[in-house]
mmCIF file with all atom_site columns, C-alpha atoms in Angstrom:
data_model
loop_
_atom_site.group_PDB
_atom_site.id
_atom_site.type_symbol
_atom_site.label_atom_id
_atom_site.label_alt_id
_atom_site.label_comp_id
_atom_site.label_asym_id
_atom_site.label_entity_id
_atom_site.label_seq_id
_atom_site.pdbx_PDB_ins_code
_atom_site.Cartn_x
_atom_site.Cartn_y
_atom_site.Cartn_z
_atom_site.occupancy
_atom_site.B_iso_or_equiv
_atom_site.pdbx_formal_charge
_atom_site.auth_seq_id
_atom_site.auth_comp_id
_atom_site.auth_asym_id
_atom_site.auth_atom_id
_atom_site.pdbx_PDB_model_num
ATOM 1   C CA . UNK S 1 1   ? -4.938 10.415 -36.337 1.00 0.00 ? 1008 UNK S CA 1
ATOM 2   C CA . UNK S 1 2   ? -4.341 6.784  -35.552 1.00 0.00 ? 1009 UNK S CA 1
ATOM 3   C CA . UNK S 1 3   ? -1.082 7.783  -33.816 1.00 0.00 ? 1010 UNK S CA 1
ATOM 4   C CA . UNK S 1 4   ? -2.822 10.348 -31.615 1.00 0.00 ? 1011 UNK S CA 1
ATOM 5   C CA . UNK S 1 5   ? -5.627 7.781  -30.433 1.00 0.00 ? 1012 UNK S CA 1
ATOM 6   C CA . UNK S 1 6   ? -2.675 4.787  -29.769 1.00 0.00 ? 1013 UNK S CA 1
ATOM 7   C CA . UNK S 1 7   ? -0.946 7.694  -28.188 1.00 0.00 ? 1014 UNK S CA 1
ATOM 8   C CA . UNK S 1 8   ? -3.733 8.628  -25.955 1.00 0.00 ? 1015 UNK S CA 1
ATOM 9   C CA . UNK S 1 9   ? -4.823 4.645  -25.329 1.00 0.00 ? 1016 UNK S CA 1
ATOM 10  C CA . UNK S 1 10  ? -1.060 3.777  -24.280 1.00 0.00 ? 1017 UNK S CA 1
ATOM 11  C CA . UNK S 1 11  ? -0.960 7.206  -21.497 1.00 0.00 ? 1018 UNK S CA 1
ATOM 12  C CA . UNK S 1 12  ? -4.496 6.307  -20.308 1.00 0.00 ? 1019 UNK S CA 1
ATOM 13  C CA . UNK S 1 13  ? -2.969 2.439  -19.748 1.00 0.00 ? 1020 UNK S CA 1
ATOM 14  C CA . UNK S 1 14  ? 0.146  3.774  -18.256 1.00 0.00 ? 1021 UNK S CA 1
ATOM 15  C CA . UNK S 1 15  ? -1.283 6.273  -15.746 1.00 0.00 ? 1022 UNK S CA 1
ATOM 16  C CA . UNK S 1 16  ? -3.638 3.523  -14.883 1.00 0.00 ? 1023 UNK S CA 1
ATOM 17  C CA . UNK S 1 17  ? -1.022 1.372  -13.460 1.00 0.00 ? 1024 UNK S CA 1
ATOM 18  C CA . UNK S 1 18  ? -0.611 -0.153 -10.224 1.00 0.00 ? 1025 UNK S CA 1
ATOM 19  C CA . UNK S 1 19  ? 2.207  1.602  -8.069  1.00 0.00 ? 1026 UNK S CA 1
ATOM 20  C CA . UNK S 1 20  ? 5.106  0.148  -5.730  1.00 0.00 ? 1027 UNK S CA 1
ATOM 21  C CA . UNK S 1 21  ? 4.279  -0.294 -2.431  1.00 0.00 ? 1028 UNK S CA 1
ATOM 22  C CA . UNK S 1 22  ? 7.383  2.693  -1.716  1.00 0.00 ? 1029 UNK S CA 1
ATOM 23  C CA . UNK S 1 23  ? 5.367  4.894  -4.113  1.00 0.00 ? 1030 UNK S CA 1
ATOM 24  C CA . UNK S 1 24  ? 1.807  5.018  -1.765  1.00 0.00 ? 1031 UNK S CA 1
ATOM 25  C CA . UNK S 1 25  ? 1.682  7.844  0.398   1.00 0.00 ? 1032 UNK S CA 1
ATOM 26  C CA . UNK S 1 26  ? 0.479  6.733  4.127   1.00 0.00 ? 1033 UNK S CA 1
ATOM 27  C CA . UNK S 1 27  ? -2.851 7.649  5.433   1.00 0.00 ? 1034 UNK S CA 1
ATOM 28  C CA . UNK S 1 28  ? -3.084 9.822  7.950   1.00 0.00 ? 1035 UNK S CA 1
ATOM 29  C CA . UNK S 1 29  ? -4.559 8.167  11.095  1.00 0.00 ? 1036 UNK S CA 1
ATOM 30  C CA . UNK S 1 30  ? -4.454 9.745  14.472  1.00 0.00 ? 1037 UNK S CA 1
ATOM 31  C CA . UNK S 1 31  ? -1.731 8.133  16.745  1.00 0.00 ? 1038 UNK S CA 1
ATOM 32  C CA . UNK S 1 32  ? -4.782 8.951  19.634  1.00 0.00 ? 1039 UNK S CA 1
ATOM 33  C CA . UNK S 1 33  ? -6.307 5.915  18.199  1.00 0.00 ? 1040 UNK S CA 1
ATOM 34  C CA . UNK S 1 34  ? -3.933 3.591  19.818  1.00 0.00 ? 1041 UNK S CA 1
ATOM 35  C CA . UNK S 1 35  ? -2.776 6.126  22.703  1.00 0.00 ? 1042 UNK S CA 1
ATOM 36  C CA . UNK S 1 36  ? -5.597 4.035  25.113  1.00 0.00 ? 1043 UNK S CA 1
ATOM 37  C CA . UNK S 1 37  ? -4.071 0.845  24.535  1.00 0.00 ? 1044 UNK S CA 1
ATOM 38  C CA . UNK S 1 38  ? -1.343 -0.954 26.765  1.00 0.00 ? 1045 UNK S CA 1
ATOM 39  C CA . UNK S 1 39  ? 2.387  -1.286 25.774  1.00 0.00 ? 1046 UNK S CA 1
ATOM 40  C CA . UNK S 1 40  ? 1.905  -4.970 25.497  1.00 0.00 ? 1047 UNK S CA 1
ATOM 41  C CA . UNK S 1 41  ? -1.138 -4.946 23.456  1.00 0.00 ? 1048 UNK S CA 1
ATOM 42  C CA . UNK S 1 42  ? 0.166  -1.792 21.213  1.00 0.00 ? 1049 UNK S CA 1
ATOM 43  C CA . UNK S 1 43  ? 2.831  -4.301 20.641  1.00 0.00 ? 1050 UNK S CA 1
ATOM 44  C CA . UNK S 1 44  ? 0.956  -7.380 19.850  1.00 0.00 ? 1051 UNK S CA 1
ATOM 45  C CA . UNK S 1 45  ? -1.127 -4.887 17.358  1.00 0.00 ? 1052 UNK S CA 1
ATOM 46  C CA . UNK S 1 46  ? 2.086  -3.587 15.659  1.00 0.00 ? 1053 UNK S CA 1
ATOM 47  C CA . UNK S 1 47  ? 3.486  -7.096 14.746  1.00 0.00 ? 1054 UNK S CA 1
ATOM 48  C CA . UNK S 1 48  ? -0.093 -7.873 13.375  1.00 0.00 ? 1055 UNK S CA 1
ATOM 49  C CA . UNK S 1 49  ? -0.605 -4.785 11.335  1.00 0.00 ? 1056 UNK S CA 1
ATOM 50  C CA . UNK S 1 50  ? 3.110  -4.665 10.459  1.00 0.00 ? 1057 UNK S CA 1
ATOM 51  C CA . UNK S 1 51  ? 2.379  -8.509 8.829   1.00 0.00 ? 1058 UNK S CA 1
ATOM 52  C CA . UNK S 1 52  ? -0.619 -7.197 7.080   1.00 0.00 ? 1059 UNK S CA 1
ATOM 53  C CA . UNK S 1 53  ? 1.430  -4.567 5.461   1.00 0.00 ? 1060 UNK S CA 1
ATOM 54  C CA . UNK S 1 54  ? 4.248  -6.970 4.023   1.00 0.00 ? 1061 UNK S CA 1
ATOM 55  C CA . UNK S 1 55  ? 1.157  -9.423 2.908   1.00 0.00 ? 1062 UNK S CA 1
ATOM 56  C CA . UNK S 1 56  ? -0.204 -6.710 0.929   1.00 0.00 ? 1063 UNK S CA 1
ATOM 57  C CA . UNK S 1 57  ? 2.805  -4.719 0.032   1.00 0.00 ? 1064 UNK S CA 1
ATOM 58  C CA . UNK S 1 58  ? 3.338  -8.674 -1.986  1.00 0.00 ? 1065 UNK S CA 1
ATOM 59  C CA . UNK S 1 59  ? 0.260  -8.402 -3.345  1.00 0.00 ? 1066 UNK S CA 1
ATOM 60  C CA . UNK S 1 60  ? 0.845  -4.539 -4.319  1.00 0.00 ? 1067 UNK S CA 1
ATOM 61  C CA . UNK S 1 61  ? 4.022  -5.211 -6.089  1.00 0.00 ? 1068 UNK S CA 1
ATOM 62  C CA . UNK S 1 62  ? 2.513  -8.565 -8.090  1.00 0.00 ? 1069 UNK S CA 1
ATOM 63  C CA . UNK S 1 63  ? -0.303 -6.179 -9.266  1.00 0.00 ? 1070 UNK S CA 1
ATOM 64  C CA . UNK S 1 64  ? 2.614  -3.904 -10.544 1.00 0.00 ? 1071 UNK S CA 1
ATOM 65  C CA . UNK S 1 65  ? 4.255  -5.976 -12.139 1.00 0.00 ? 1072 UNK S CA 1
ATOM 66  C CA . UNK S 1 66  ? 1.215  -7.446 -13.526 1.00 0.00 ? 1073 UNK S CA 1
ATOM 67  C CA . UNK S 1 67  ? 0.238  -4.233 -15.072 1.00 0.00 ? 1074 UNK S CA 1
ATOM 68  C CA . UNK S 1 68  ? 4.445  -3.294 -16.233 1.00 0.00 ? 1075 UNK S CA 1
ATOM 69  C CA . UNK S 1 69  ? 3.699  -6.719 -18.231 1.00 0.00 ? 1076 UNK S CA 1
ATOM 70  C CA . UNK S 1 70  ? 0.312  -6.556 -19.450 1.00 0.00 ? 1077 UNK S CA 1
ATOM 71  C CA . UNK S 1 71  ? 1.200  -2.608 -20.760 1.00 0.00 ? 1078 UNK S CA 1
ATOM 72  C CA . UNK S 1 72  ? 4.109  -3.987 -22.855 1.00 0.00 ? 1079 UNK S CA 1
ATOM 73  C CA . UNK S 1 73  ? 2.477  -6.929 -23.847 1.00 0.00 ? 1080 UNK S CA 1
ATOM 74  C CA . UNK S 1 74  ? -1.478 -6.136 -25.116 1.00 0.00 ? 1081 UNK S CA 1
ATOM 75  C CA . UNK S 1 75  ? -1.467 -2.470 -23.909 1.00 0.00 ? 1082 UNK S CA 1
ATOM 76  C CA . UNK S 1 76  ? -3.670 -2.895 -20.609 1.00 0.00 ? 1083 UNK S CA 1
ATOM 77  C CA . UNK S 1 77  ? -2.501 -2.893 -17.240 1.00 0.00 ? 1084 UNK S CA 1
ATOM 78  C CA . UNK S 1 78  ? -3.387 -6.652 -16.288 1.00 0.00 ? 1085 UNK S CA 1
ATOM 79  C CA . UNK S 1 79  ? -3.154 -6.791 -12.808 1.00 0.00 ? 1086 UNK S CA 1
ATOM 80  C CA . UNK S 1 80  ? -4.969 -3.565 -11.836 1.00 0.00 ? 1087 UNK S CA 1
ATOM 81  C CA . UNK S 1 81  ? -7.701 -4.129 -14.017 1.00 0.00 ? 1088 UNK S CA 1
ATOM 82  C CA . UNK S 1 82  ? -8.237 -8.044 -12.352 1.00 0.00 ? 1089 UNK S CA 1
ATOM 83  C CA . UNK S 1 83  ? -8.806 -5.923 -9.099  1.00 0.00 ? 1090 UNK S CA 1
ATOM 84  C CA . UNK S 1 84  ? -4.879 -6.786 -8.145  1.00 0.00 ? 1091 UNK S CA 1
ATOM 85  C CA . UNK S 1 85  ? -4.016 -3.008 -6.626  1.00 0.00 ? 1092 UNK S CA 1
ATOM 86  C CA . UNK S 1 86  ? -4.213 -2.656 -2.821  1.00 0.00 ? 1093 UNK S CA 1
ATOM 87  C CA . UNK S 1 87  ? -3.148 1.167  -3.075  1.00 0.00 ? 1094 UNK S CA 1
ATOM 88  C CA . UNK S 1 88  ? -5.925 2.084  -0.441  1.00 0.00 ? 1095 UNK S CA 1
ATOM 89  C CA . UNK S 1 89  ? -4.760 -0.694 1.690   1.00 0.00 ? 1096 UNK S CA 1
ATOM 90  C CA . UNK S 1 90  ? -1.748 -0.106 2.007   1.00 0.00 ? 1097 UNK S CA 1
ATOM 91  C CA . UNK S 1 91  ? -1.771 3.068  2.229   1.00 0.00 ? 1098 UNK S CA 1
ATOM 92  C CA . UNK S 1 92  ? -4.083 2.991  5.399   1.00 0.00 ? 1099 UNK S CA 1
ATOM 93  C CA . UNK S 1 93  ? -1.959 -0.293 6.818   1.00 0.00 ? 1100 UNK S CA 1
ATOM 94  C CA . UNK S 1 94  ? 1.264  2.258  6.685   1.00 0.00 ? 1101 UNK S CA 1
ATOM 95  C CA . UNK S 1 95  ? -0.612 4.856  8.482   1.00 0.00 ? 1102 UNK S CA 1
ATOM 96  C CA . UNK S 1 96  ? -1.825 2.748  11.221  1.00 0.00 ? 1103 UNK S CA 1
ATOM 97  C CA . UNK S 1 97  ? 1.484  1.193  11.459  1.00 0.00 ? 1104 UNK S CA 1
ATOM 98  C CA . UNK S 1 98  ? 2.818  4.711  11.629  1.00 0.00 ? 1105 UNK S CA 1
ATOM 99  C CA . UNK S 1 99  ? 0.447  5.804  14.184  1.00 0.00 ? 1106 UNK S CA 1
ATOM 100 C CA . UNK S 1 100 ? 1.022  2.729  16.363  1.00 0.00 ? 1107 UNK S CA 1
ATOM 101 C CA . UNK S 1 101 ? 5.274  3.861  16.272  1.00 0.00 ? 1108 UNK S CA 1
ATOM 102 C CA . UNK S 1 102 ? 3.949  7.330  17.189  1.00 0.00 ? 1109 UNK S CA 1
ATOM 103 C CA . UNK S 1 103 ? 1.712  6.397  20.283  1.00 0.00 ? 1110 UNK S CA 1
ATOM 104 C CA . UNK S 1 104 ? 4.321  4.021  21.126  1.00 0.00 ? 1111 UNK S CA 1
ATOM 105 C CA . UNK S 1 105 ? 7.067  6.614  21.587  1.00 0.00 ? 1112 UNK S CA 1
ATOM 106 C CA . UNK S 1 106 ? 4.756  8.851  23.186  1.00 0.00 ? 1113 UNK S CA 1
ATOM 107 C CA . UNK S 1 107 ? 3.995  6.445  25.848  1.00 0.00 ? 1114 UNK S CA 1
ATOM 108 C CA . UNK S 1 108 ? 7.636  5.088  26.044  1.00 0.00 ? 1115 UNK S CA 1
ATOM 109 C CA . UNK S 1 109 ? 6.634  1.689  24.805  1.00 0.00 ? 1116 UNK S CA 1
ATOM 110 C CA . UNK S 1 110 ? 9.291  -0.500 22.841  1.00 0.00 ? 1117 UNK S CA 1
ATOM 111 C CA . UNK S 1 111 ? 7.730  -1.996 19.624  1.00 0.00 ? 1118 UNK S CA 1
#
């Protein structure tokens, strides 16, 4: 019985984990949300969101490993549970970054 609980505490701390920023799945923004803007100010926006994205993709990958540590070490993923995982960031930072590339090409723009 105890095995079945520590079994069940150690897949509930696993699948609670923070994943790598390659692991998040973009959100799906419209590219029409940057189609209005100007090639120089698409590209000013790009370099600012594509920053964002490698701040938080740091911060996404510290929470991981965090958690990886914490698991193996006390059985609770450390840096998710401290409020460490940006998945929803960075998950809508790749899809604006992503839409920005799209309305970019669309419009001929060079990013």
């Amino acid at each position: 019985m105890k095995k079945l609980i520590l079994a069940a505490a150690l897949a509930a701390a696993l699948t609670a984990c923070a994943k790598r920023p390659d692991a998040i799945v973009q959100a799906d923004i419209p590219m029409q949300a940057y189609t209005n803007l100007s090639c120089p100010q698409l590209a000013q926006l790009h370099t600012t969101e594509k920053k964002k994205l490698d701040d938080l993709s740091k911060q996404q990958i510290s929470a991981a490993n965090g958690d990886a540590f914490g698991v193996f070490l006390v059985g609770v993923p450390i840096g998710s549970v401290a409020g460490g995982d940006k998945e929803g960031e960075v998950a809508v930072s790749k899809g604006k970054v992503s839409a920005m590339e799209s309305a970019a090409l669309s419009k001929g723009c060079k990013l």
